[in-house]
Tab-separated table of C-alpha atoms and ligand atoms in Angstrom:
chain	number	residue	atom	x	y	z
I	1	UNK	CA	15.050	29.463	-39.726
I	2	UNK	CA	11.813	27.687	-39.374
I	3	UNK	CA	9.269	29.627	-37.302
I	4	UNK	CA	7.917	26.283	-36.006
I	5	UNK	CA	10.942	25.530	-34.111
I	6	UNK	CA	11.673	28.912	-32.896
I	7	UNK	CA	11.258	30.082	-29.095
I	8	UNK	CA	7.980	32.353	-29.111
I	9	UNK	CA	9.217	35.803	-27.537
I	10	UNK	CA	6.062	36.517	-25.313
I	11	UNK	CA	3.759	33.873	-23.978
I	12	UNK	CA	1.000	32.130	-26.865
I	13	UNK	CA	-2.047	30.766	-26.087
I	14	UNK	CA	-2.011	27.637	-24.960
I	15	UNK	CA	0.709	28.422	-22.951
I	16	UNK	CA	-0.379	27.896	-19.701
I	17	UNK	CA	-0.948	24.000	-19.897
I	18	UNK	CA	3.214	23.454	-19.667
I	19	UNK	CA	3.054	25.056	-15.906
I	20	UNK	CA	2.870	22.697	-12.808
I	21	UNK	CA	-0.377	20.793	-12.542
I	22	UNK	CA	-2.183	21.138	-9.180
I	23	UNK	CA	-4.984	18.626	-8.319
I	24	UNK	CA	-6.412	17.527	-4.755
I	25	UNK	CA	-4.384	15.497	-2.889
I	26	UNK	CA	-6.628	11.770	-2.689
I	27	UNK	CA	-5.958	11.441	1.017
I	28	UNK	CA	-6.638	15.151	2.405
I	29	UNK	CA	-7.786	16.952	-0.190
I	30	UNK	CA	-5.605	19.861	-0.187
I	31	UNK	CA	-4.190	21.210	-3.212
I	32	UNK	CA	-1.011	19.140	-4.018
I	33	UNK	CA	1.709	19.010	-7.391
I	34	UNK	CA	0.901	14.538	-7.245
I	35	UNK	CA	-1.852	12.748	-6.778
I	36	UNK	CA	-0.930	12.338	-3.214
I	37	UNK	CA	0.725	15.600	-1.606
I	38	UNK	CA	3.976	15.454	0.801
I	39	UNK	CA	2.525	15.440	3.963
I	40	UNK	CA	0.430	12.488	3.030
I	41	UNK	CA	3.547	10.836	1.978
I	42	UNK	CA	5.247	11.547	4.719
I	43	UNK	CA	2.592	10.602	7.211
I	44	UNK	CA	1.110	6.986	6.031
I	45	UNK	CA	4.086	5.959	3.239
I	46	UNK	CA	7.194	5.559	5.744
I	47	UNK	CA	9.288	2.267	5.114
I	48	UNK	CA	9.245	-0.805	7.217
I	49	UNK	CA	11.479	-3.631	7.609
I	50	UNK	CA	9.819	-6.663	6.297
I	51	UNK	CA	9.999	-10.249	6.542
I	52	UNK	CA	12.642	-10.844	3.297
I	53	UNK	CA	10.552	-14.048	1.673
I	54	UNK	CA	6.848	-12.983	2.518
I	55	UNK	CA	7.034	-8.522	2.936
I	56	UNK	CA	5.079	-9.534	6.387
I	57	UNK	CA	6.044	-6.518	8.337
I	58	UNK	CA	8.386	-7.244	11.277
I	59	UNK	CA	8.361	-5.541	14.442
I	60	UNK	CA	9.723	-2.149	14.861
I	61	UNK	CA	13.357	-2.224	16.416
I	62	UNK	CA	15.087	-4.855	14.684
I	63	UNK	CA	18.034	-4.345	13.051
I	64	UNK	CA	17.305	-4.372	8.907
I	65	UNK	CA	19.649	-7.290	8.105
I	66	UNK	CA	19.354	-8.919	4.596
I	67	UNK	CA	17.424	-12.039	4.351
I	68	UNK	CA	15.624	-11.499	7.899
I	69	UNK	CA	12.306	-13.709	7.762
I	70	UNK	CA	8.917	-14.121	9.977
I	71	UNK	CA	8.803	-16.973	12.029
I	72	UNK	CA	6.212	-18.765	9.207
I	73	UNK	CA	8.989	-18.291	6.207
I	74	UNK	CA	11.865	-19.879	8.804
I	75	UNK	CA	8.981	-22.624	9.369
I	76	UNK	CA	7.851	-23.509	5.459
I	77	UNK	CA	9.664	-21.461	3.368
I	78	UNK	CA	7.884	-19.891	0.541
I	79	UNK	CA	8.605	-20.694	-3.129
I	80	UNK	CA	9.988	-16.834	-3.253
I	81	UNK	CA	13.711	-16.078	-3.437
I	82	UNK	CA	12.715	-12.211	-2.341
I	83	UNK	CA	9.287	-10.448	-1.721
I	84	UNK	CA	9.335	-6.752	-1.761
I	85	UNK	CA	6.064	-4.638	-0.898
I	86	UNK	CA	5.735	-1.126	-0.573
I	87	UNK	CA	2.913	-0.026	2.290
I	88	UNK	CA	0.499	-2.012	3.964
I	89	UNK	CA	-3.022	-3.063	2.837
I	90	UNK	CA	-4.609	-0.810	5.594
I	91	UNK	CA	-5.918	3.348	5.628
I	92	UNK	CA	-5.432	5.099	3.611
I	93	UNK	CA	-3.973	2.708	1.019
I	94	UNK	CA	-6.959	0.113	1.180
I	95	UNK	CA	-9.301	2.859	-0.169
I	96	UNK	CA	-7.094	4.120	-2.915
I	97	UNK	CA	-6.147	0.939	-4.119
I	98	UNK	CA	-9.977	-0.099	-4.413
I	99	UNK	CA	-10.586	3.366	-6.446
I	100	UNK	CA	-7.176	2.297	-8.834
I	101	UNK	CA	-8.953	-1.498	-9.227
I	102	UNK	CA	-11.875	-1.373	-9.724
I	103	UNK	CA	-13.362	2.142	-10.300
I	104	UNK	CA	-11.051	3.363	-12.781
I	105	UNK	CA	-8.793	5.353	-10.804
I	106	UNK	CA	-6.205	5.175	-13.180
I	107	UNK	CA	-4.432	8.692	-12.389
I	108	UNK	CA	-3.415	6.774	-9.191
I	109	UNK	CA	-1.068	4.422	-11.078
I	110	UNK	CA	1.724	6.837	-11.451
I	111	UNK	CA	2.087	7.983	-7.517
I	112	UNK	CA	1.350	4.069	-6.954
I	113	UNK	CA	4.568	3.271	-9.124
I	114	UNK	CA	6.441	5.671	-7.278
I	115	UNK	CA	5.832	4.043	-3.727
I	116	UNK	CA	7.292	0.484	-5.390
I	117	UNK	CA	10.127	2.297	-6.947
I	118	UNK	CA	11.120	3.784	-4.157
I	119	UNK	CA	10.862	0.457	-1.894
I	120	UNK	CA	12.454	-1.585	-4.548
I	121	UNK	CA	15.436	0.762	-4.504
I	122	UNK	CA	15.551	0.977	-0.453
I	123	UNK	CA	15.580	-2.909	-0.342
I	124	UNK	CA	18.088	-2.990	-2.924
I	125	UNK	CA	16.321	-5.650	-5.309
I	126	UNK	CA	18.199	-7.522	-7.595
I	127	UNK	CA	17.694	-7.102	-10.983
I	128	UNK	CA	15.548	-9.485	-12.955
I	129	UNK	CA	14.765	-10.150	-16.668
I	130	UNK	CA	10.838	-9.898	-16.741
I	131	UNK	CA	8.394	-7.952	-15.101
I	132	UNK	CA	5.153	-10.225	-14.985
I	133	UNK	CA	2.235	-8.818	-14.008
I	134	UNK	CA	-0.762	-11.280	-11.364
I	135	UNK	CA	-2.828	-12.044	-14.665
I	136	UNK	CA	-6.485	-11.986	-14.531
I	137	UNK	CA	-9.139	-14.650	-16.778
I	138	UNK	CA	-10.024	-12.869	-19.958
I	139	UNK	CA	-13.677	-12.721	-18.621
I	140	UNK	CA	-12.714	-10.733	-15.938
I	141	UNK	CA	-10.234	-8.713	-17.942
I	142	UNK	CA	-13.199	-7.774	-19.871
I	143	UNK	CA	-15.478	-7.348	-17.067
I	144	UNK	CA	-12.888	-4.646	-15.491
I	145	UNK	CA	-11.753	-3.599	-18.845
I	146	UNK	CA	-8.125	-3.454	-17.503
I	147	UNK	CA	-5.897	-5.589	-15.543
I	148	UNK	CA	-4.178	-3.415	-12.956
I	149	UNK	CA	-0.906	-5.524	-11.951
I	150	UNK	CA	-0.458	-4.774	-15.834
I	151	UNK	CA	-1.229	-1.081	-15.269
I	152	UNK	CA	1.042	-1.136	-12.391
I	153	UNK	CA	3.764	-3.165	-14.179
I	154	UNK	CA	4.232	-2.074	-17.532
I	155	UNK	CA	4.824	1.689	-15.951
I	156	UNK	CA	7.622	0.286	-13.994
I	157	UNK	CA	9.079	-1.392	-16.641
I	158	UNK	CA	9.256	1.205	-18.750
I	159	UNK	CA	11.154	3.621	-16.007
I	160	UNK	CA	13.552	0.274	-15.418
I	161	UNK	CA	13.751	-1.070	-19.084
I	162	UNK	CA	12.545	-4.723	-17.948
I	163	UNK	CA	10.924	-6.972	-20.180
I	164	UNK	CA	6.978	-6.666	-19.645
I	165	UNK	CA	3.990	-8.757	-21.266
I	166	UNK	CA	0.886	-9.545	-19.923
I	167	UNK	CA	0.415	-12.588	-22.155
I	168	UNK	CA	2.927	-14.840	-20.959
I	169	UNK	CA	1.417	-15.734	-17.864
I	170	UNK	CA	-2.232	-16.873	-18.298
I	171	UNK	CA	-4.960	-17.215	-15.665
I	172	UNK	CA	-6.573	-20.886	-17.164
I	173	UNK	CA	-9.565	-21.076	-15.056
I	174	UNK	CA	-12.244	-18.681	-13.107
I	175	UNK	CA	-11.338	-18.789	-9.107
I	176	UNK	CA	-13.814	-17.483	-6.507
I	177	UNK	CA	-11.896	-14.026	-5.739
I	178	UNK	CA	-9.540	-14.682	-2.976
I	179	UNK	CA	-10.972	-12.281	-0.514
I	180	UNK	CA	-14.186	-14.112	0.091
I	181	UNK	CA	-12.479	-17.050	1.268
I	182	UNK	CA	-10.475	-17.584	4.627
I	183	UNK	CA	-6.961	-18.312	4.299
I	184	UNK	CA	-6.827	-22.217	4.443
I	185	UNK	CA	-9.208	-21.970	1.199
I	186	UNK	CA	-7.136	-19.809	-0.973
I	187	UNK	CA	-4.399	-21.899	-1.759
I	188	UNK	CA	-6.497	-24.432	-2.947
I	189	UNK	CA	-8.601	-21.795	-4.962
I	190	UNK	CA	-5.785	-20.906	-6.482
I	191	UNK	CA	-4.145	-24.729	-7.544
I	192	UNK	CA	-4.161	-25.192	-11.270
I	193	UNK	CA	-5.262	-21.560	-11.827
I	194	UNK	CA	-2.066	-20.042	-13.488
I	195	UNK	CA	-0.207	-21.662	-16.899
I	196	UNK	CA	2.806	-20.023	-19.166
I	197	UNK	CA	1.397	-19.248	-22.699
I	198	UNK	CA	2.705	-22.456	-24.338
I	199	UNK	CA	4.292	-20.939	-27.599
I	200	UNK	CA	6.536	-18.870	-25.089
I	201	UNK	CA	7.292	-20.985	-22.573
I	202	UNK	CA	11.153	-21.364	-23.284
I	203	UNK	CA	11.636	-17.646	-23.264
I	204	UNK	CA	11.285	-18.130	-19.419
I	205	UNK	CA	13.653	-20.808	-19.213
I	206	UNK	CA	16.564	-20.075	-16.648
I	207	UNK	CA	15.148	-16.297	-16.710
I	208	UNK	CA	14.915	-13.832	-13.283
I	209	UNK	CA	11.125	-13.105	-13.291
I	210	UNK	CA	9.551	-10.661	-10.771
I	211	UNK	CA	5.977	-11.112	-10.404
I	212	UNK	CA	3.632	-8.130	-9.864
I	213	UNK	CA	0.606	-7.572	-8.305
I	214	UNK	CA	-1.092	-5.111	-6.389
I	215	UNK	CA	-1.936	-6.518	-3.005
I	216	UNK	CA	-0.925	-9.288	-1.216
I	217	UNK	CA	-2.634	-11.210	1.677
I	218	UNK	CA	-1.474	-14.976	2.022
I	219	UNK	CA	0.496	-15.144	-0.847
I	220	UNK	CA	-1.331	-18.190	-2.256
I	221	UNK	CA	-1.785	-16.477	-5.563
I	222	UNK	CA	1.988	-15.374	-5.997
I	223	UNK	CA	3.298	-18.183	-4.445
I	224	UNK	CA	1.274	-20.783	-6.921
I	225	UNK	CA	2.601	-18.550	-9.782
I	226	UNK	CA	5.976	-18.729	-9.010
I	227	UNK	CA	5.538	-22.698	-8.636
I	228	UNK	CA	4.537	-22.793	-12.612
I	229	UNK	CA	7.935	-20.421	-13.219
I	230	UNK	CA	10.357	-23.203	-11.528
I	231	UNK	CA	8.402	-25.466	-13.039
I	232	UNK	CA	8.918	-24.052	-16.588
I	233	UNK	CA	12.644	-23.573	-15.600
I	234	UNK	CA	12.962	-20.138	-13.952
I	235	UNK	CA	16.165	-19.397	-12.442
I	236	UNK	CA	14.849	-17.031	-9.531
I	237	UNK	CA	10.905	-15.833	-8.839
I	238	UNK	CA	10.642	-12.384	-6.661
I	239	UNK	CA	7.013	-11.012	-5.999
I	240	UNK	CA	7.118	-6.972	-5.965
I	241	UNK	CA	3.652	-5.913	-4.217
I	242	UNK	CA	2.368	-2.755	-3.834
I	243	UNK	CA	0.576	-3.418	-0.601
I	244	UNK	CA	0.608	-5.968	1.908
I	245	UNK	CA	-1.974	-7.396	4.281
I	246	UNK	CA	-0.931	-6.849	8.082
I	247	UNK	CA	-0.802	-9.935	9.979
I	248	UNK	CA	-4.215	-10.104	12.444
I	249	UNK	CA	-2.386	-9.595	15.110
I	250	UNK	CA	-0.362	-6.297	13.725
I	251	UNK	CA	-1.995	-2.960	14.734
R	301	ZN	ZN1	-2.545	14.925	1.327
R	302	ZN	ZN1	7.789	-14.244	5.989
């Protein structure tokens, strides 16, 4: 028998590193098994019912019907067939998803994956064919040295087995970033921003794309994205968000 793939009869050296990892929670600090420990979870990561076209939370109390919308989506609907987010943009999220974008808080990504999995299942989102990360311009790519829709996206590919490239959708010019402006200027920040890679355009054609990105305030970004996808002949454009901005008059 080869000794290499026999089971050692007393513990080796080395051995140690297969038990449980323990870190500090990110939120409260106390020793937890995840980057974010139970309590945590339980406290600031409970579900809401959302508006079904923008993931605007709704008030508390109403029944969780499908395709229940804010009073903005029944006014102008949104070029979205579903929006899904998991938490909202506010403590203790706000913090941890500044640390996961932009100082390199990559051991976040696989608790932050978990919160999206678990909303996409609750909402009961239909299945698409891609998984398309928010793309950034290559300066800024470079700048960050990571793109963290992609971060967030290709992990949840991989535990759905979607389709995942962050090369189809191209960001074609520099914007001012969206949270400097107020919310009349961000849609037109954002016109003309976003093209399909031209070689691999017809790939998309009459394909089910979901969009990711990490947060999502007035939707101008995802919503101008998912005008190029009918454009190029997309059958069906959902956004999946990991956080949403409350409305200004939400507590
Ligand atoms: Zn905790
Ligand atoms: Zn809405």
């Amino acid at each position: 028998m080869d000794a290499r793939l026999s089971r050692p009869s007393k513990p080796v050296a080395g051995a140690r590193l297969l038990a449980p990892c323990r870190s500090q929670c990110a939120i409260c600090r106390h020793w937890a098994r995840q980057a974010i420990c139970a309590d945590c979870l339980q406290r600031y990561a409970q579900p809401a019912i959302r508006c079904w076209t923008c993931a605007t939370r709704l008030p508390p109390g109403l029944a969780s019907t499908p395709q229940l919308r804010c009073g903005r989506c029944l006014q102008q609907a949104p070029p979205l067939d579903r929006c899904i987010a998991a938490l909202d943009y506010g403590f203790p999220w706000d913090d941890l998803l500044q640390r996961f974008k932009f100082h390199q808080g990559l051991e976040l990504g696989a608790c932050l994956v978990d919160r999206l999995d678990e909303a996409l299942s609750c909402a009961q989102a239909a299945r698409p064919d891609w998984l398309l990360p928010v793309p950034l311009t290559p300066q800024r790519l470079c700048e960050r040295g990571y793109n963290q829709s992609f971060e967030l996206a290709r992990r949840l590919a991989r535990r759905q087995r979607l389709k995942c490239e962050p090369d189809l959708l191209l960001r074609v010019r520099h914007t001012e970033q969206q949270a400097r402006l107020s919310l009349q200027e961000r849609a037109a920040n954002v016109r003309r921003a976003f093209a399909i890679e031209p070689q691999r355009a017809k790939d998309l054609h009459g394909q089910h794309i979901a969009l990711l990105d990490d947060v999502m305030t007035s939707g101008a970004t995802l919503f101008e994205l998912a005008r190029v996808l009918r454009q190029a002949g997309a059958s069906h454009v959902q956004a999946w968000i990991l956080a949403r901005t409350p409305e200004p008059d939400q507590p």
